[in-house]
Short mmCIF file of C-alpha atoms in Angstrom, two decimals:
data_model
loop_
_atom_site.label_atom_id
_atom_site.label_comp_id
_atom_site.label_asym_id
_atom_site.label_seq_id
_atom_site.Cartn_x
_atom_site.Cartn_y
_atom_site.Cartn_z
CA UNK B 1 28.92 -83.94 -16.85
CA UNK B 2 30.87 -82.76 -13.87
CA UNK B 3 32.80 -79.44 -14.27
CA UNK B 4 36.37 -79.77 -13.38
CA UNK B 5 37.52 -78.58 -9.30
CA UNK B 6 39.61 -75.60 -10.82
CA UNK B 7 36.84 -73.99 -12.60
CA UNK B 8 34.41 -73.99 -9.47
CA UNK B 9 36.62 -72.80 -7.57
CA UNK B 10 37.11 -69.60 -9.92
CA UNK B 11 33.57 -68.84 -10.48
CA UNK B 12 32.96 -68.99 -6.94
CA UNK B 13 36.09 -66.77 -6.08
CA UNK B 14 34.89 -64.57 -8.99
CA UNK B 15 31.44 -64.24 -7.28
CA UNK B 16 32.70 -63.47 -4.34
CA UNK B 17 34.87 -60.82 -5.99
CA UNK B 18 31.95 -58.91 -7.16
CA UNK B 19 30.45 -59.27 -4.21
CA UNK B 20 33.53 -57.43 -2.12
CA UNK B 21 33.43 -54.78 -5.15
CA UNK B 22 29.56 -53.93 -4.65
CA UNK B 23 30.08 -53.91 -0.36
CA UNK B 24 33.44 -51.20 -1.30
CA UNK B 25 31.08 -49.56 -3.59
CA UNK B 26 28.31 -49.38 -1.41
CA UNK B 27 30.59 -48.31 1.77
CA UNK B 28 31.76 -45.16 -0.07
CA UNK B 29 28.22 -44.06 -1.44
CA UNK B 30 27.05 -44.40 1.74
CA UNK B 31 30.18 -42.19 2.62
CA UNK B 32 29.79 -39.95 0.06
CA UNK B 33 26.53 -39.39 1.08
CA UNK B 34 26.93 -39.30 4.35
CA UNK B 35 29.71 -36.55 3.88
CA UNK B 36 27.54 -34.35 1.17
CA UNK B 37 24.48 -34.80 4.17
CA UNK B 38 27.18 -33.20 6.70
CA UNK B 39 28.64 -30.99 4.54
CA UNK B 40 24.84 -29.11 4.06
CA UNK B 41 24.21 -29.52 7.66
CA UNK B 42 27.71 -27.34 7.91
CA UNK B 43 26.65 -25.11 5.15
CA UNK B 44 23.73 -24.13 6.91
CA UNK B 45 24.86 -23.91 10.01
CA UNK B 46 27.94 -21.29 8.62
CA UNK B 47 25.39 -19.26 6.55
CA UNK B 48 22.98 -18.79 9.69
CA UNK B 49 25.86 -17.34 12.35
CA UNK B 50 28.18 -16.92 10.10
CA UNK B 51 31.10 -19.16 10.95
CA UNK B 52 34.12 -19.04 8.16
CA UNK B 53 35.85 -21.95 9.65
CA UNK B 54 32.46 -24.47 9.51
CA UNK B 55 32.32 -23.21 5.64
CA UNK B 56 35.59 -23.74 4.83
CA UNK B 57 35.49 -27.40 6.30
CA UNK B 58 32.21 -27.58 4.58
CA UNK B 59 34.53 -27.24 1.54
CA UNK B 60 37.25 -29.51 2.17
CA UNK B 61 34.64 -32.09 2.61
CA UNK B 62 32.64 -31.63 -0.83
CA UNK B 63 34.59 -29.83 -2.74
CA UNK B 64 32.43 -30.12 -6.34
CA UNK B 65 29.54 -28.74 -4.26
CA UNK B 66 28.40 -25.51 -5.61
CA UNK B 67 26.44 -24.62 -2.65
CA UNK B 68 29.95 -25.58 -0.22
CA UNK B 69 31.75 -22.34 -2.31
CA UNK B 70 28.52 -20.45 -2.20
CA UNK B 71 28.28 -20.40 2.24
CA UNK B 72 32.05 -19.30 1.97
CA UNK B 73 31.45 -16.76 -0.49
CA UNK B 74 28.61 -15.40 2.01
CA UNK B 75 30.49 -15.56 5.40
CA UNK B 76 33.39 -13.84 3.21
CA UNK B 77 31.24 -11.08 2.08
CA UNK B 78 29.79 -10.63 5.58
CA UNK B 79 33.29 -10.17 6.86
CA UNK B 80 33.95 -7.54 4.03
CA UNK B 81 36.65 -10.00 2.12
CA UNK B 82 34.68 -8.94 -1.17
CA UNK B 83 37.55 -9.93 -3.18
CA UNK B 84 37.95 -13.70 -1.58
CA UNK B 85 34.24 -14.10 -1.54
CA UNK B 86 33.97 -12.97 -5.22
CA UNK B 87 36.89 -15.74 -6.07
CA UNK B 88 34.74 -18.39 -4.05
CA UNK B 89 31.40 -17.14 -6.07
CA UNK B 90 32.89 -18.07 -9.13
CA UNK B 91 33.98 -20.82 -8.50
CA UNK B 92 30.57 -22.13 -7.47
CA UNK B 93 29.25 -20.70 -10.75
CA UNK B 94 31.72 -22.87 -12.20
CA UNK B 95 30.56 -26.06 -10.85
CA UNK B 96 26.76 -25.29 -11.37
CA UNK B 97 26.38 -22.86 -14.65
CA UNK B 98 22.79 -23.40 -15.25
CA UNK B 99 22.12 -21.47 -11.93
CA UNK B 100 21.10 -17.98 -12.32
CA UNK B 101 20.65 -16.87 -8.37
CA UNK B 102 24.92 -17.21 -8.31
CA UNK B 103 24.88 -15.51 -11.53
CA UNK B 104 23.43 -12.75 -9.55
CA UNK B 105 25.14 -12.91 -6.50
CA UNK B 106 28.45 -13.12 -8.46
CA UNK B 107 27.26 -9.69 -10.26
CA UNK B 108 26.82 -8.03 -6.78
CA UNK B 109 29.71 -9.04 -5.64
CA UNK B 110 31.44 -7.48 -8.93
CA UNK B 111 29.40 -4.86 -8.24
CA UNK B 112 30.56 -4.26 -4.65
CA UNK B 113 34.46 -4.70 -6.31
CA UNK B 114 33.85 -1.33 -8.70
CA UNK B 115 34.12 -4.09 -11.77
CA UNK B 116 31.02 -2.24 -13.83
CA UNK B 117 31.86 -4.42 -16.29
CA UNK B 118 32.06 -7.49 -14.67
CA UNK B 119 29.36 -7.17 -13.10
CA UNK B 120 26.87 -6.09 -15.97
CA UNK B 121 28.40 -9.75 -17.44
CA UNK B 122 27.14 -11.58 -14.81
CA UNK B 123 23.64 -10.54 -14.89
CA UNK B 124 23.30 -10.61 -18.54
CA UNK B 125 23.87 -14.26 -18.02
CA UNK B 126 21.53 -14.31 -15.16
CA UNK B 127 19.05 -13.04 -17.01
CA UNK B 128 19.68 -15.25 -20.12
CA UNK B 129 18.95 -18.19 -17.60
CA UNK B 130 16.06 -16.82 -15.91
CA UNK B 131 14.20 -13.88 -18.86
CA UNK B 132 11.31 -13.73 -16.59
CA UNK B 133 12.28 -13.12 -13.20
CA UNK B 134 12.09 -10.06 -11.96
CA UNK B 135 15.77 -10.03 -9.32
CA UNK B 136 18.24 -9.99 -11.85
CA UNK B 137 17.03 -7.34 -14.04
CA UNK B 138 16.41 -5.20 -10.98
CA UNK B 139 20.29 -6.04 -9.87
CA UNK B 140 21.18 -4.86 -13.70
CA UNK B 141 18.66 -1.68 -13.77
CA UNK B 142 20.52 -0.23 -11.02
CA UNK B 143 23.73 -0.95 -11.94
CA UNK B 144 23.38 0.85 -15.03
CA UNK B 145 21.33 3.73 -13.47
CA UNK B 146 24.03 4.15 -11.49
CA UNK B 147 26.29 4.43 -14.49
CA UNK B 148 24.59 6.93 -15.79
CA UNK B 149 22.86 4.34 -18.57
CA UNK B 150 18.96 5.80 -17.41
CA UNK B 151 16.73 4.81 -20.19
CA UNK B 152 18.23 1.13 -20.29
CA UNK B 153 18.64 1.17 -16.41
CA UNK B 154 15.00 2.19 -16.30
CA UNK B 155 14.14 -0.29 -18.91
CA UNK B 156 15.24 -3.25 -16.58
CA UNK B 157 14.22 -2.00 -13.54
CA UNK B 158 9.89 -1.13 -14.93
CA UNK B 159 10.60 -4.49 -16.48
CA UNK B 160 11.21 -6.14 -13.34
CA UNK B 161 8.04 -4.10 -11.33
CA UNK B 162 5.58 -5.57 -14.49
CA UNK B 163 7.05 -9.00 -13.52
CA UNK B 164 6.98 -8.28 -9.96
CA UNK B 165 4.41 -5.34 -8.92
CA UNK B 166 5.68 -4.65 -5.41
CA UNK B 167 8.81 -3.25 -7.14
CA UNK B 168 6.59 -0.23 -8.37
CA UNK B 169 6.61 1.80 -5.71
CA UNK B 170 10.51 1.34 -5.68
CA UNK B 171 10.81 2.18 -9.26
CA UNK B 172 8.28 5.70 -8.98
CA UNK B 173 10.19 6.67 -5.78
CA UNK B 174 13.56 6.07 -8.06
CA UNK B 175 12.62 7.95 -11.34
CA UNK B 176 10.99 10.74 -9.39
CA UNK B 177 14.05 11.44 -7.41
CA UNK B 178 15.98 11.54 -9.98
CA UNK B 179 13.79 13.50 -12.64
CA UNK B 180 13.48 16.11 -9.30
CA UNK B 181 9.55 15.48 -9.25
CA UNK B 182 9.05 15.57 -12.96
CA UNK B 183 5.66 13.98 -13.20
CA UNK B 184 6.14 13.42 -16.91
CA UNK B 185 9.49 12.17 -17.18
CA UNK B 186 8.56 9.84 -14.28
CA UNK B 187 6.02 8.58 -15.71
CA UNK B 188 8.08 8.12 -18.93
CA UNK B 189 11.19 6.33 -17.01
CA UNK B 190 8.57 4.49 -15.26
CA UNK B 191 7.03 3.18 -18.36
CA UNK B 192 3.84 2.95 -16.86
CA UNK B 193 1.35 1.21 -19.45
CA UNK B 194 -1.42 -0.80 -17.60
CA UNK B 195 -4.28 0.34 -15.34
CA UNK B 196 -2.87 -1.59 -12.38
CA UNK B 197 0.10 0.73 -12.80
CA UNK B 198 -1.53 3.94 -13.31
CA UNK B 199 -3.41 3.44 -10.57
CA UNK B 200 -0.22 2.78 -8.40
CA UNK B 201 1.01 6.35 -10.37
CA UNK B 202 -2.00 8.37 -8.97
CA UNK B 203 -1.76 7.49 -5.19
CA UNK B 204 1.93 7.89 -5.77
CA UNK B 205 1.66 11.24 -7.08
CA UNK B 206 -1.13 12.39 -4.90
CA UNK B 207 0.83 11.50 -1.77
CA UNK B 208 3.29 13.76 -3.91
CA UNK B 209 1.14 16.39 -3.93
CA UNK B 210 0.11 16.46 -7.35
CA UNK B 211 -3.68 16.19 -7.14
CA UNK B 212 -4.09 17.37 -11.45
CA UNK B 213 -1.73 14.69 -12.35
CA UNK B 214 -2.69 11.82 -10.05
CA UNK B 215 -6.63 12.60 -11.48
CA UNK B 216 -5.20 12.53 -15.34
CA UNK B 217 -3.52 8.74 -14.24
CA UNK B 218 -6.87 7.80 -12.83
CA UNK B 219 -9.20 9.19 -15.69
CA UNK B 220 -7.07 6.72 -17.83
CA UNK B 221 -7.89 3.63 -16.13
CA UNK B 222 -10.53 1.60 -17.65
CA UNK B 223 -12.07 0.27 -14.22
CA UNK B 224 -11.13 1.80 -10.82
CA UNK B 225 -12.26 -0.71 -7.68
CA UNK B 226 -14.09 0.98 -4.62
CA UNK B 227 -11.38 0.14 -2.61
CA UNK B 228 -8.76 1.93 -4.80
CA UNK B 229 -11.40 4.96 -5.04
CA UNK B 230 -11.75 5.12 -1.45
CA UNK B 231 -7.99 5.20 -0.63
CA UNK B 232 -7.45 7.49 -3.61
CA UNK B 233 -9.96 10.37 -2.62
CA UNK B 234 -8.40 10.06 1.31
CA UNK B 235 -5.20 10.82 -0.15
CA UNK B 236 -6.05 14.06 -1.97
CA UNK B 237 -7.92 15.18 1.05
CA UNK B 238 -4.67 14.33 3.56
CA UNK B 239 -2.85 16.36 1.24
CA UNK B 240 -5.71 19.28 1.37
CA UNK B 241 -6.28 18.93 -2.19
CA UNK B 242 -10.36 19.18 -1.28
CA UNK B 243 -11.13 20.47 -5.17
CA UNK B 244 -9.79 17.36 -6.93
CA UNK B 245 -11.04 15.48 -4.31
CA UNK B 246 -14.35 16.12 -4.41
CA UNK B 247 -14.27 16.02 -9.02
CA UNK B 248 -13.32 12.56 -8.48
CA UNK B 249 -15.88 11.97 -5.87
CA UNK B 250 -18.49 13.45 -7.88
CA UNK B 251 -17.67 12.34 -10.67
CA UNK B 252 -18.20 8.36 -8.84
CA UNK B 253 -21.47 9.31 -7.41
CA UNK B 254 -23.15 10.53 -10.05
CA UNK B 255 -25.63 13.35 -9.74
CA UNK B 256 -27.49 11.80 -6.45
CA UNK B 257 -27.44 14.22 -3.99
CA UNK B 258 -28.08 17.92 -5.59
CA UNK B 259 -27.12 19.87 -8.61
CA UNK B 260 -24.08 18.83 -10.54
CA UNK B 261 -23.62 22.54 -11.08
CA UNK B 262 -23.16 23.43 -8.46
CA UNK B 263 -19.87 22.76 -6.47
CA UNK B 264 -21.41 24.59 -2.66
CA UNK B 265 -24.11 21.96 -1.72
CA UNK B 266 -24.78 19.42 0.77
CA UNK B 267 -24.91 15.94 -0.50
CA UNK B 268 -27.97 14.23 0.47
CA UNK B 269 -29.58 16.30 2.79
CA UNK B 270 -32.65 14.85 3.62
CA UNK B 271 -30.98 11.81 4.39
CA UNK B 272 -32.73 9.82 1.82
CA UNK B 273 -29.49 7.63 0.76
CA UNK B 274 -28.25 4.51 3.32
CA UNK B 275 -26.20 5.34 6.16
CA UNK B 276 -22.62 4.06 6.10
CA UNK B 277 -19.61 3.20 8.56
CA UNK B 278 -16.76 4.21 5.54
CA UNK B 279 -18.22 7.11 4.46
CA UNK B 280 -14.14 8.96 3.59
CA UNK B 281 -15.55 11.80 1.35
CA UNK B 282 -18.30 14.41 0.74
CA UNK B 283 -21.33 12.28 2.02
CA UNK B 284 -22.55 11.88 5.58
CA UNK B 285 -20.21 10.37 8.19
CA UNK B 286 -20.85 8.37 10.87
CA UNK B 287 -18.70 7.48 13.92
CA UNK B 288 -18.14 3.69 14.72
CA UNK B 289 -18.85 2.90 18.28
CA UNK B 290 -19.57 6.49 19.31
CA UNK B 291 -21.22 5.55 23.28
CA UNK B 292 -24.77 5.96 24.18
CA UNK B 293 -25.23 7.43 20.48
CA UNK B 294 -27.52 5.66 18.39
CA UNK B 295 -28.37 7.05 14.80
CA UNK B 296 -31.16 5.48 12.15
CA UNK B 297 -33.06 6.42 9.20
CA UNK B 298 -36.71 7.08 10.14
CA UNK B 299 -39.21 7.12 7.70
CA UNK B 300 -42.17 8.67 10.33
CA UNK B 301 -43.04 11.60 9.52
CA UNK B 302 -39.98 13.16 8.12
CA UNK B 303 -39.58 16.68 7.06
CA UNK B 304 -39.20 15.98 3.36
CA UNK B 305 -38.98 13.28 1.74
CA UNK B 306 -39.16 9.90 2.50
CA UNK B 307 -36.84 9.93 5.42
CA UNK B 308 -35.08 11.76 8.50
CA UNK B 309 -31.78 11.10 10.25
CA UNK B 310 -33.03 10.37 14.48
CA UNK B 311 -30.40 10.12 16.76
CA UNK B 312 -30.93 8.73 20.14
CA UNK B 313 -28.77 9.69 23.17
CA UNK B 314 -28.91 7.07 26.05
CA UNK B 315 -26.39 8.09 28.82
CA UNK B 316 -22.38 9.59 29.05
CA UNK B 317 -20.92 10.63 25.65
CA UNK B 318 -18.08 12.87 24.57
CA UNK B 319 -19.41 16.64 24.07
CA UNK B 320 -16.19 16.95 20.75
CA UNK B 321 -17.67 13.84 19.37
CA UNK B 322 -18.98 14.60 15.55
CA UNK B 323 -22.54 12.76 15.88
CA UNK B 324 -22.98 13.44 12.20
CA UNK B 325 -20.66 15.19 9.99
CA UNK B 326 -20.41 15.98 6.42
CA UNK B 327 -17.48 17.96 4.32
CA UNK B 328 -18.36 20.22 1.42
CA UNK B 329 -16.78 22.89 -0.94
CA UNK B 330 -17.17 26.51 -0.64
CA UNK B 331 -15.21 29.32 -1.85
CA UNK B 332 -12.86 31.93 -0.50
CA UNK B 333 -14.20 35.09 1.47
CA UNK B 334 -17.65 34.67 0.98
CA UNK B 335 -21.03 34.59 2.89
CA UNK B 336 -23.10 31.34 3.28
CA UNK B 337 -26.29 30.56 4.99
CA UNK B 338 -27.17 26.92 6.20
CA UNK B 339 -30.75 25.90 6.13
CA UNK B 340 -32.17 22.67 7.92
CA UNK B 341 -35.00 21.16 10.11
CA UNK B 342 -34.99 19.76 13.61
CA UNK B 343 -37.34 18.20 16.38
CA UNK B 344 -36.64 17.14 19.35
CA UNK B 345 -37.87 14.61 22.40
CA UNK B 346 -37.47 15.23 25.97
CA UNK B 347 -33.51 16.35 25.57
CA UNK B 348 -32.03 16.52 29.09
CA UNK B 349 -28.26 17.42 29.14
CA UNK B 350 -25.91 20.07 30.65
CA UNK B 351 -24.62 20.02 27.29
CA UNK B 352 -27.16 20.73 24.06
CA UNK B 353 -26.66 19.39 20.79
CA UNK B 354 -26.19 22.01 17.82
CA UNK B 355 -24.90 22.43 13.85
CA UNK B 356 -21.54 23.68 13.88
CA UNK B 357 -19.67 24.72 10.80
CA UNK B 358 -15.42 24.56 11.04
CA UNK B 359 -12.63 25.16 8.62
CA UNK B 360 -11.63 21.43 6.67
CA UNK B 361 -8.09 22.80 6.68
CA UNK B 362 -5.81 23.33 9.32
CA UNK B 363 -6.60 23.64 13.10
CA UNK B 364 -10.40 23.04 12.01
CA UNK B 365 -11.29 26.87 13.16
CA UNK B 366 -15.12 27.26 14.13
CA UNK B 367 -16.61 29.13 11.90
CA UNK B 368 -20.12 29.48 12.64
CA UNK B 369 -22.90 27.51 14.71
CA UNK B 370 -26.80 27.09 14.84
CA UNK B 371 -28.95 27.81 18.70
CA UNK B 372 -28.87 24.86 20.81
CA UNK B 373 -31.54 21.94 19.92
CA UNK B 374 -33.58 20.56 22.24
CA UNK B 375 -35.05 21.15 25.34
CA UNK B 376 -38.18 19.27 26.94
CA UNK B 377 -41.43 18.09 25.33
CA UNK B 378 -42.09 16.34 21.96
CA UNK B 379 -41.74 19.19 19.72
CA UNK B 380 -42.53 19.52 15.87
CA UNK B 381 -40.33 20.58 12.42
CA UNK B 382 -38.67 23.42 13.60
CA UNK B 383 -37.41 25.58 10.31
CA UNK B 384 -33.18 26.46 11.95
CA UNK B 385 -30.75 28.51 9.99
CA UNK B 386 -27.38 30.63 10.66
CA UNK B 387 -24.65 32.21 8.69
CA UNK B 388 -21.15 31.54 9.04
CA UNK B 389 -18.00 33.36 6.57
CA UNK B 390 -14.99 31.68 4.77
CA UNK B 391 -11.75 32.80 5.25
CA UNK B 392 -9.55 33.67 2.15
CA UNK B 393 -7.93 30.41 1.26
CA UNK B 394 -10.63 28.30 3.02
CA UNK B 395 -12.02 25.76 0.27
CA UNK B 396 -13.64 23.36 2.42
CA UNK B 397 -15.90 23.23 5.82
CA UNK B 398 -17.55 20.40 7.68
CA UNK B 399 -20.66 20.62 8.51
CA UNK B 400 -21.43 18.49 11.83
CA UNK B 401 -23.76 18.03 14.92
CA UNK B 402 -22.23 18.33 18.07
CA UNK B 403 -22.41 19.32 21.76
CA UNK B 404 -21.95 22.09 24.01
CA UNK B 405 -19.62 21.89 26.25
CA UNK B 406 -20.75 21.11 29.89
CA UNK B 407 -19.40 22.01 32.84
CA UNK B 408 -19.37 18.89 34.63
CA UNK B 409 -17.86 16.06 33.47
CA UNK B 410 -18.93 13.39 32.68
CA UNK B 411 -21.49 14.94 30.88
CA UNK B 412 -25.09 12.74 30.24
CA UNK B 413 -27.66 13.47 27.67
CA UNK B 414 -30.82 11.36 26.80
CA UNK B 415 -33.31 11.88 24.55
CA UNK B 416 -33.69 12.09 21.00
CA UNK B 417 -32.97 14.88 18.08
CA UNK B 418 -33.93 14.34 14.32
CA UNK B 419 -32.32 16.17 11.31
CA UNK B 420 -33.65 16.52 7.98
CA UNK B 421 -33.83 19.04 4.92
CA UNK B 422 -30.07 20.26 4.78
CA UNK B 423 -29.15 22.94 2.22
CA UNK B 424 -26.71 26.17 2.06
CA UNK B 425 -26.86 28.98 -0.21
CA UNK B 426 -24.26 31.88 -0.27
CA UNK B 427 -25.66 35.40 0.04
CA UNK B 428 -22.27 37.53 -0.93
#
């Protein structure tokens, strides 16, 4: 059955209704969008020179946009309008609540304003929103540090470096400024409680100074990398600390090398242990790409042992150049006597290789040196020693090969010298 004219005609003028309805609709999302796309485009563009007048348009055209109120509360603050900027901050908390990074901001700004309390409201909420994250808790530790509040202040802010670990150094700079270089009550503001942060303690407090303390951090750590021992024993010696140094040392080595007993001796000197390029504390060091020096571990016919040190010299070098070195301990104002073997091969120089013995400390002041080696020929062992005196607060020499000076330069020298069978003894 055929429906009547009229009611066609309104289902078709009804369709079409919908239809202009959905095209309006669409029109102003597309709008709206296109507005909220411009209105970013002028947020970032305000926050990046900063430009009040592009944020404040940036407002008029979205204003329920959080991040709109947040630009103008930035190119406020940059202008120094704390007040106006704080107003816009809270407003953008307003229209996005669940954020904790304006939380923050907001307690900065409150901060900046002399509103203590204020402030310390805003970041409790930011921290409510985000418990682990490390920023807002930093923001409130120093706030209340700089109330006067130090054990919550410090609670936040060690809180914050276990969340975040590049905060530490912050934090032990903080507590031992204002504990006046108490190690203790640095360490107690500090709250330091795993190895990771003990070990952050000790290079802290060695840098300090405070070679006893920065060993008692380390001794507590269940497992110390040879990285962190490396950079740890360079540290103490930087800062001249040479005793603690070489405990810790020691103590990683083991008893390789010589008597354990006995704290004036030359670690491995017959050369029987590998050679290496990062040699930083009491063994033998090496020089990377010293020129026209070669040095190996030869196992033909060595003095003692199983090994010699041979080093080769194959055109120009630098006469100051440490061939070999070692450090080792020795005590005040007292006698010692060095002990070793040498042979040389057809040496020809201006400038003759020798043992010399200088103060660790200081200017490195020469204290004492063996007769020049070589000379022409292939000679055999030859038994070398000299004495050389501390001064009275020397507590560590170096004991190295190097060169007379020549009196040309450049200066050649080829040929080869071996080492072997190191030792010192002190005779008063």
């Amino acid at each position: 059955m055929r429906l009547p004219p009229i009611k066609l005609f309104s289902n078709r003028a009804f369709r079409l209704l919908v239809a202009a309805i959905g095209i309006v609709l669409c029109l102003c999302v597309i709008r709206a969008a296109g507005a909220f796309g411009l209105s970013r485009l002028l947020v970032r563009f305000a926050l990046a020179k900063p430009n009040l007048a592009v944020a404040e348009k940036a407002i008029q055209m979205t204003p329920a946009d959080a991040q709109a109120h947040f630009a103008g509360a930035g190119v406020l603050s940059t202008l120094s309008r704390t007040v106006e900027s704080a107003t816009e901050m809270e407003r953008a908390v307003a229209l996005r609540p669940a954020d904790y990074s304006l939380w923050s901001q907001l307690g900065l700004l409150r901060d900046q304003l002399g509103q203590t309390d204020s402030a310390l409201a805003a970041f409790d909420e930011a921290i409510r929103l985000a418990p682990f994250y490390a920023r807002p808790r930093w923001q409130r530790g120093n706030l209340l540090i700089r109330a006067g509040r130090y054990d919550l202040g410090f609670k936040d802010l060690s809180h914050a470096a276990h969340s975040n670990p590049e905060l530490l150094p912050a934090l032990l700079d903080l507590a031992w400024n204002l504990s006046k270089a108490d190690p203790n009550l640095t360490a107690q503001w500090s709250q330091i409680k795993t190895d990771q942060g003990r070990i952050a303690f000790a290079r802290f407090l060695a840098r300090q100074g405070k070679p006893t303390e920065a060993i008692e951090q380390l001794r507590a750590v269940a497992m110390v990398t040879e990285a962190a021992r490396k950079d740890f024993v360079e540290q103490l010696l930087a800062k001249g600390a040479f005793k603690e140094a070489f405990e810790m040392w020691k103590t990683w080595h083991g008893s390789a090398g010589g008597d354990q007993q006995s704290t004036t001796r030359i670690y491995d000197g017959g050369f029987e242990a590998p050679l290496t390029f990062d040699e930083s504390g009491f063994g033998w060091r090496v020089p990377r790409n010293a020129k026209n020096i070669a040095l190996s571990l030869n196992s033909g016919q060595p003095h003692s042992g199983a090994k010699n040190l041979r080093i080769d010299f194959a055109g120009d070098s630098n006469p100051g150049v440490e061939v070999v070195s070692q450090l080792f301990m020795v005590e005040p104002s007292r006698t010692y006597q060095i002990n070793f073997a040498s042979r040389s091969q057809e040496v020809v120089t201006g400038g003759l290789p020798l043992v010399v013995i200088t103060d660790a400390a200081g200017e490195r002041k020469r204290l004492g040196e063996s007769t020049p080696l070589g000379g022409s020929g292939a000679g055999d062992w030859k038994i070398a020693s000299f004495e050389f005196s501390t001064g009275p607060t020397t507590t560590a020499v170096v004991l190295s090969l190097q060169r007379q000076n020549c009196s040309t330069s450049p200066c050649p020298i080829f040929g080869s010298v071996s080492l072997d069978s190191f030792s010192v003894a002190q005779l008063k």
